[in-house]
Amino acid sequence: RWATSRQARHLANVANSALLLLTFPASLRGGLLSGLALHRLLTSAWVSGFGGMLLMRELSIPPVRRWLNQHFHFLSTTSGSTAFLMCAATMALASGPVGVVAGAATLANAWYGAYLRRLRRRRRPAVVVSTHNLPAPSAPAPSAEACGDDELAQQADERDGAE
């Protein structure tokens, strides 16, 4: 079951990255006639960049993986990739009518990844650490004399003599 959910997550990420990549070419179709169109073009360019980064993460090419781990390590963690998808979804939704479908799909993909992570955590056995089974220390703690602190040793001698 874990292999199939991992494969499904991989396919969802590839499909989502393709959808994000297509937002910039689709918004180019609208043209550069107004200032608002320029804003949407720039936002959709960022969204396409996010899609490219998501696609690079899903590729199994070792130099690409090393580069991403070196410069974008947060993508290799589940929390980081979920936050990345949420950021990409927000940008896609802000890029205008072209990005609404890509933004909704990215939100669904982020939710699906979080759902799979929750399922995986439920199946993982809990690790219980008990201090009752720890072995007793084999040697006593070093005294002040052994540590080389003469003043502490003198205070300990005075305290012992007072008792």
PDB file of C-alpha atoms in Angstrom:
ATOM      1  CA  ARG A   1       0.000   0.000   0.000  1.00  0.00           C
ATOM      2  CA  TRP A   2       2.863   2.418   0.772  1.00  0.00           C
ATOM      3  CA  ALA A   3       4.348   1.911  -2.696  1.00  0.00           C
ATOM      4  CA  THR A   4       1.038   2.681  -4.407  1.00  0.00           C
ATOM      5  CA  SER A   5       0.447   5.824  -2.331  1.00  0.00           C
ATOM      6  CA  ARG A   6       4.001   6.945  -3.071  1.00  0.00           C
ATOM      7  CA  GLN A   7       3.464   6.366  -6.788  1.00  0.00           C
ATOM      8  CA  ALA A   8       0.159   8.220  -6.657  1.00  0.00           C
ATOM      9  CA  ARG A   9       1.854  11.136  -4.894  1.00  0.00           C
ATOM     10  CA  HIS A  10       4.583  11.154  -7.554  1.00  0.00           C
ATOM     11  CA  LEU A  11       2.006  11.179 -10.380  1.00  0.00           C
ATOM     12  CA  ALA A  12       0.013  13.923  -8.657  1.00  0.00           C
ATOM     13  CA  ASN A  13       3.152  16.059  -8.339  1.00  0.00           C
ATOM     14  CA  VAL A  14       4.112  15.520 -12.003  1.00  0.00           C
ATOM     15  CA  ALA A  15       0.598  16.390 -13.208  1.00  0.00           C
ATOM     16  CA  ASN A  16       0.480  19.396 -10.894  1.00  0.00           C
ATOM     17  CA  SER A  17       3.853  20.655 -12.089  1.00  0.00           C
ATOM     18  CA  ALA A  18       2.723  20.356 -15.718  1.00  0.00           C
ATOM     19  CA  LEU A  19      -0.382  22.374 -14.916  1.00  0.00           C
ATOM     20  CA  LEU A  20       1.681  25.032 -13.141  1.00  0.00           C
ATOM     21  CA  LEU A  21       4.145  25.162 -16.041  1.00  0.00           C
ATOM     22  CA  LEU A  22       1.316  25.877 -18.481  1.00  0.00           C
ATOM     23  CA  THR A  23       0.043  28.976 -16.670  1.00  0.00           C
ATOM     24  CA  PHE A  24       2.630  31.322 -18.200  1.00  0.00           C
ATOM     25  CA  PRO A  25       2.068  30.274 -21.848  1.00  0.00           C
ATOM     26  CA  ALA A  26      -1.687  30.434 -21.264  1.00  0.00           C
ATOM     27  CA  SER A  27      -1.461  33.923 -19.795  1.00  0.00           C
ATOM     28  CA  LEU A  28       0.697  35.068 -22.717  1.00  0.00           C
ATOM     29  CA  ARG A  29      -2.311  34.453 -24.870  1.00  0.00           C
ATOM     30  CA  GLY A  30      -4.055  37.325 -23.072  1.00  0.00           C
ATOM     31  CA  GLY A  31      -1.454  39.799 -24.315  1.00  0.00           C
ATOM     32  CA  LEU A  32       0.272  42.804 -22.814  1.00  0.00           C
ATOM     33  CA  LEU A  33      -2.416  45.422 -23.384  1.00  0.00           C
ATOM     34  CA  SER A  34      -2.854  46.732 -19.835  1.00  0.00           C
ATOM     35  CA  GLY A  35      -0.903  47.108 -16.595  1.00  0.00           C
ATOM     36  CA  LEU A  36      -3.043  44.455 -14.945  1.00  0.00           C
ATOM     37  CA  ALA A  37      -2.111  42.026 -17.704  1.00  0.00           C
ATOM     38  CA  LEU A  38       1.567  42.699 -16.989  1.00  0.00           C
ATOM     39  CA  HIS A  39       1.044  41.940 -13.309  1.00  0.00           C
ATOM     40  CA  ARG A  40      -0.700  38.692 -14.192  1.00  0.00           C
ATOM     41  CA  LEU A  41       2.064  37.802 -16.636  1.00  0.00           C
ATOM     42  CA  LEU A  42       4.744  38.268 -13.995  1.00  0.00           C
ATOM     43  CA  THR A  43       2.785  36.289 -11.418  1.00  0.00           C
ATOM     44  CA  SER A  44       2.155  33.463 -13.872  1.00  0.00           C
ATOM     45  CA  ALA A  45       5.874  33.437 -14.739  1.00  0.00           C
ATOM     46  CA  TRP A  46       6.604  32.853 -11.066  1.00  0.00           C
ATOM     47  CA  VAL A  47       3.959  30.113 -10.977  1.00  0.00           C
ATOM     48  CA  SER A  48       5.592  28.440 -13.976  1.00  0.00           C
ATOM     49  CA  GLY A  49       8.927  28.641 -12.148  1.00  0.00           C
ATOM     50  CA  PHE A  50       7.349  26.893  -9.168  1.00  0.00           C
ATOM     51  CA  GLY A  51       6.027  24.229 -11.535  1.00  0.00           C
ATOM     52  CA  GLY A  52       9.489  23.752 -13.014  1.00  0.00           C
ATOM     53  CA  MET A  53      11.009  23.380  -9.566  1.00  0.00           C
ATOM     54  CA  LEU A  54       8.341  20.855  -8.596  1.00  0.00           C
ATOM     55  CA  LEU A  55       9.028  18.887 -11.770  1.00  0.00           C
ATOM     56  CA  MET A  56      12.786  18.959 -11.137  1.00  0.00           C
ATOM     57  CA  ARG A  57      12.157  17.561  -7.653  1.00  0.00           C
ATOM     58  CA  GLU A  58      10.214  14.655  -9.097  1.00  0.00           C
ATOM     59  CA  LEU A  59      12.908  13.797 -11.635  1.00  0.00           C
ATOM     60  CA  SER A  60      15.344  11.071 -10.660  1.00  0.00           C
ATOM     61  CA  ILE A  61      18.398  12.738 -12.190  1.00  0.00           C
ATOM     62  CA  PRO A  62      21.177  12.719  -9.542  1.00  0.00           C
ATOM     63  CA  PRO A  63      22.815  16.090 -10.427  1.00  0.00           C
ATOM     64  CA  VAL A  64      19.412  17.813 -10.333  1.00  0.00           C
ATOM     65  CA  ARG A  65      18.605  16.169  -6.983  1.00  0.00           C
ATOM     66  CA  ARG A  66      21.954  17.248  -5.510  1.00  0.00           C
ATOM     67  CA  TRP A  67      21.479  20.819  -6.737  1.00  0.00           C
ATOM     68  CA  LEU A  68      17.965  21.011  -5.287  1.00  0.00           C
ATOM     69  CA  ASN A  69      19.092  19.540  -1.956  1.00  0.00           C
ATOM     70  CA  GLN A  70      21.951  22.022  -1.817  1.00  0.00           C
ATOM     71  CA  HIS A  71      19.964  25.149  -2.689  1.00  0.00           C
ATOM     72  CA  PHE A  72      16.338  24.241  -1.857  1.00  0.00           C
ATOM     73  CA  HIS A  73      16.622  21.701   0.956  1.00  0.00           C
ATOM     74  CA  PHE A  74      13.119  22.488   2.211  1.00  0.00           C
ATOM     75  CA  LEU A  75      11.725  20.657  -0.837  1.00  0.00           C
ATOM     76  CA  SER A  76      13.083  17.366   0.498  1.00  0.00           C
ATOM     77  CA  THR A  77      10.995  17.578   3.678  1.00  0.00           C
ATOM     78  CA  THR A  78       7.285  16.868   3.768  1.00  0.00           C
ATOM     79  CA  SER A  79       6.469  20.078   5.623  1.00  0.00           C
ATOM     80  CA  GLY A  80       8.624  22.103   3.251  1.00  0.00           C
ATOM     81  CA  SER A  81       7.070  20.640   0.134  1.00  0.00           C
ATOM     82  CA  THR A  82       3.567  21.222   1.529  1.00  0.00           C
ATOM     83  CA  ALA A  83       4.435  24.857   2.292  1.00  0.00           C
ATOM     84  CA  PHE A  84       5.935  25.179  -1.198  1.00  0.00           C
ATOM     85  CA  LEU A  85       2.711  23.835  -2.747  1.00  0.00           C
ATOM     86  CA  MET A  86       0.638  26.246  -0.671  1.00  0.00           C
ATOM     87  CA  CYS A  87       2.797  29.162  -1.835  1.00  0.00           C
ATOM     88  CA  ALA A  88       2.518  28.022  -5.457  1.00  0.00           C
ATOM     89  CA  ALA A  89      -1.271  27.668  -5.092  1.00  0.00           C
ATOM     90  CA  THR A  90      -1.558  31.183  -3.667  1.00  0.00           C
ATOM     91  CA  MET A  91       0.487  32.619  -6.511  1.00  0.00           C
ATOM     92  CA  ALA A  92      -1.530  30.652  -9.066  1.00  0.00           C
ATOM     93  CA  LEU A  93      -4.818  31.907  -7.657  1.00  0.00           C
ATOM     94  CA  ALA A  94      -3.462  35.471  -7.755  1.00  0.00           C
ATOM     95  CA  SER A  95      -2.389  35.178 -11.381  1.00  0.00           C
ATOM     96  CA  GLY A  96      -5.899  35.669 -12.673  1.00  0.00           C
ATOM     97  CA  PRO A  97      -8.490  33.460 -14.358  1.00  0.00           C
ATOM     98  CA  VAL A  98      -5.838  31.332 -16.044  1.00  0.00           C
ATOM     99  CA  GLY A  99      -4.358  30.239 -12.715  1.00  0.00           C
ATOM    100  CA  VAL A 100      -7.590  29.327 -10.944  1.00  0.00           C
ATOM    101  CA  VAL A 101      -7.565  25.725 -12.178  1.00  0.00           C
ATOM    102  CA  ALA A 102      -3.846  25.336 -11.456  1.00  0.00           C
ATOM    103  CA  GLY A 103      -4.284  26.907  -7.998  1.00  0.00           C
ATOM    104  CA  ALA A 104      -7.200  24.648  -7.101  1.00  0.00           C
ATOM    105  CA  ALA A 105      -5.295  21.576  -8.321  1.00  0.00           C
ATOM    106  CA  THR A 106      -2.229  22.624  -6.320  1.00  0.00           C
ATOM    107  CA  LEU A 107      -4.321  23.086  -3.179  1.00  0.00           C
ATOM    108  CA  ALA A 108      -5.801  19.621  -3.718  1.00  0.00           C
ATOM    109  CA  ASN A 109      -2.298  18.207  -4.215  1.00  0.00           C
ATOM    110  CA  ALA A 110      -1.068  19.825  -0.981  1.00  0.00           C
ATOM    111  CA  TRP A 111      -4.076  18.435   0.890  1.00  0.00           C
ATOM    112  CA  TYR A 112      -3.480  14.970  -0.585  1.00  0.00           C
ATOM    113  CA  GLY A 113       0.177  15.031   0.496  1.00  0.00           C
ATOM    114  CA  ALA A 114      -0.766  16.090   4.033  1.00  0.00           C
ATOM    115  CA  TYR A 115      -3.393  13.338   4.140  1.00  0.00           C
ATOM    116  CA  LEU A 116      -0.846  10.708   3.083  1.00  0.00           C
ATOM    117  CA  ARG A 117       1.620  11.979   5.676  1.00  0.00           C
ATOM    118  CA  ARG A 118      -1.035  11.644   8.377  1.00  0.00           C
ATOM    119  CA  LEU A 119      -1.784   8.081   7.282  1.00  0.00           C
ATOM    120  CA  ARG A 120       1.910   7.214   7.320  1.00  0.00           C
ATOM    121  CA  ARG A 121       2.274   8.586  10.860  1.00  0.00           C
ATOM    122  CA  ARG A 122      -0.636   6.484  12.069  1.00  0.00           C
ATOM    123  CA  ARG A 123       0.963   3.287  10.759  1.00  0.00           C
ATOM    124  CA  ARG A 124       4.328   4.038  12.331  1.00  0.00           C
ATOM    125  CA  PRO A 125       4.753   2.302  15.715  1.00  0.00           C
ATOM    126  CA  ALA A 126       5.249   4.547  18.691  1.00  0.00           C
ATOM    127  CA  VAL A 127       8.660   4.472  20.326  1.00  0.00           C
ATOM    128  CA  VAL A 128       8.473   4.444  24.106  1.00  0.00           C
ATOM    129  CA  VAL A 129      11.589   5.223  26.071  1.00  0.00           C
ATOM    130  CA  SER A 130      11.584   4.086  29.668  1.00  0.00           C
ATOM    131  CA  THR A 131      14.151   5.155  32.254  1.00  0.00           C
ATOM    132  CA  HIS A 132      13.325   2.183  34.500  1.00  0.00           C
ATOM    133  CA  ASN A 133      15.333  -0.251  32.394  1.00  0.00           C
ATOM    134  CA  LEU A 134      18.510   1.830  32.165  1.00  0.00           C
ATOM    135  CA  PRO A 135      21.569   0.219  33.751  1.00  0.00           C
ATOM    136  CA  ALA A 136      22.981   1.700  36.944  1.00  0.00           C
ATOM    137  CA  PRO A 137      26.113   3.802  36.548  1.00  0.00           C
ATOM    138  CA  SER A 138      29.200   1.643  36.874  1.00  0.00           C
ATOM    139  CA  ALA A 139      31.446   4.224  38.513  1.00  0.00           C
ATOM    140  CA  PRO A 140      30.660   6.905  41.095  1.00  0.00           C
ATOM    141  CA  ALA A 141      30.786  10.524  40.063  1.00  0.00           C
ATOM    142  CA  PRO A 142      34.255  12.039  40.299  1.00  0.00           C
ATOM    143  CA  SER A 143      35.000  13.954  43.485  1.00  0.00           C
ATOM    144  CA  ALA A 144      36.291  17.505  43.690  1.00  0.00           C
ATOM    145  CA  GLU A 145      39.807  16.202  44.330  1.00  0.00           C
ATOM    146  CA  ALA A 146      39.705  14.110  41.181  1.00  0.00           C
ATOM    147  CA  CYS A 147      38.605  17.148  39.156  1.00  0.00           C
ATOM    148  CA  GLY A 148      41.616  19.100  40.390  1.00  0.00           C
ATOM    149  CA  ASP A 149      39.699  21.914  42.061  1.00  0.00           C
ATOM    150  CA  ASP A 150      41.487  22.505  45.384  1.00  0.00           C
ATOM    151  CA  GLU A 151      39.060  25.143  46.650  1.00  0.00           C
ATOM    152  CA  LEU A 152      36.071  22.826  46.195  1.00  0.00           C
ATOM    153  CA  ALA A 153      37.984  20.012  47.877  1.00  0.00           C
ATOM    154  CA  GLN A 154      38.822  22.264  50.841  1.00  0.00           C
ATOM    155  CA  GLN A 155      35.153  23.313  51.174  1.00  0.00           C
ATOM    156  CA  ALA A 156      34.095  19.664  51.056  1.00  0.00           C
ATOM    157  CA  ASP A 157      36.627  18.786  53.782  1.00  0.00           C
ATOM    158  CA  GLU A 158      35.389  21.628  56.006  1.00  0.00           C
ATOM    159  CA  ARG A 159      31.797  20.524  55.466  1.00  0.00           C
ATOM    160  CA  ASP A 160      32.655  16.909  56.295  1.00  0.00           C
ATOM    161  CA  GLY A 161      34.558  17.999  59.426  1.00  0.00           C
ATOM    162  CA  ALA A 162      31.611  20.080  60.642  1.00  0.00           C
ATOM    163  CA  GLU A 163      29.249  17.129  60.641  1.00  0.00           C
TER     164      GLU A 163
END
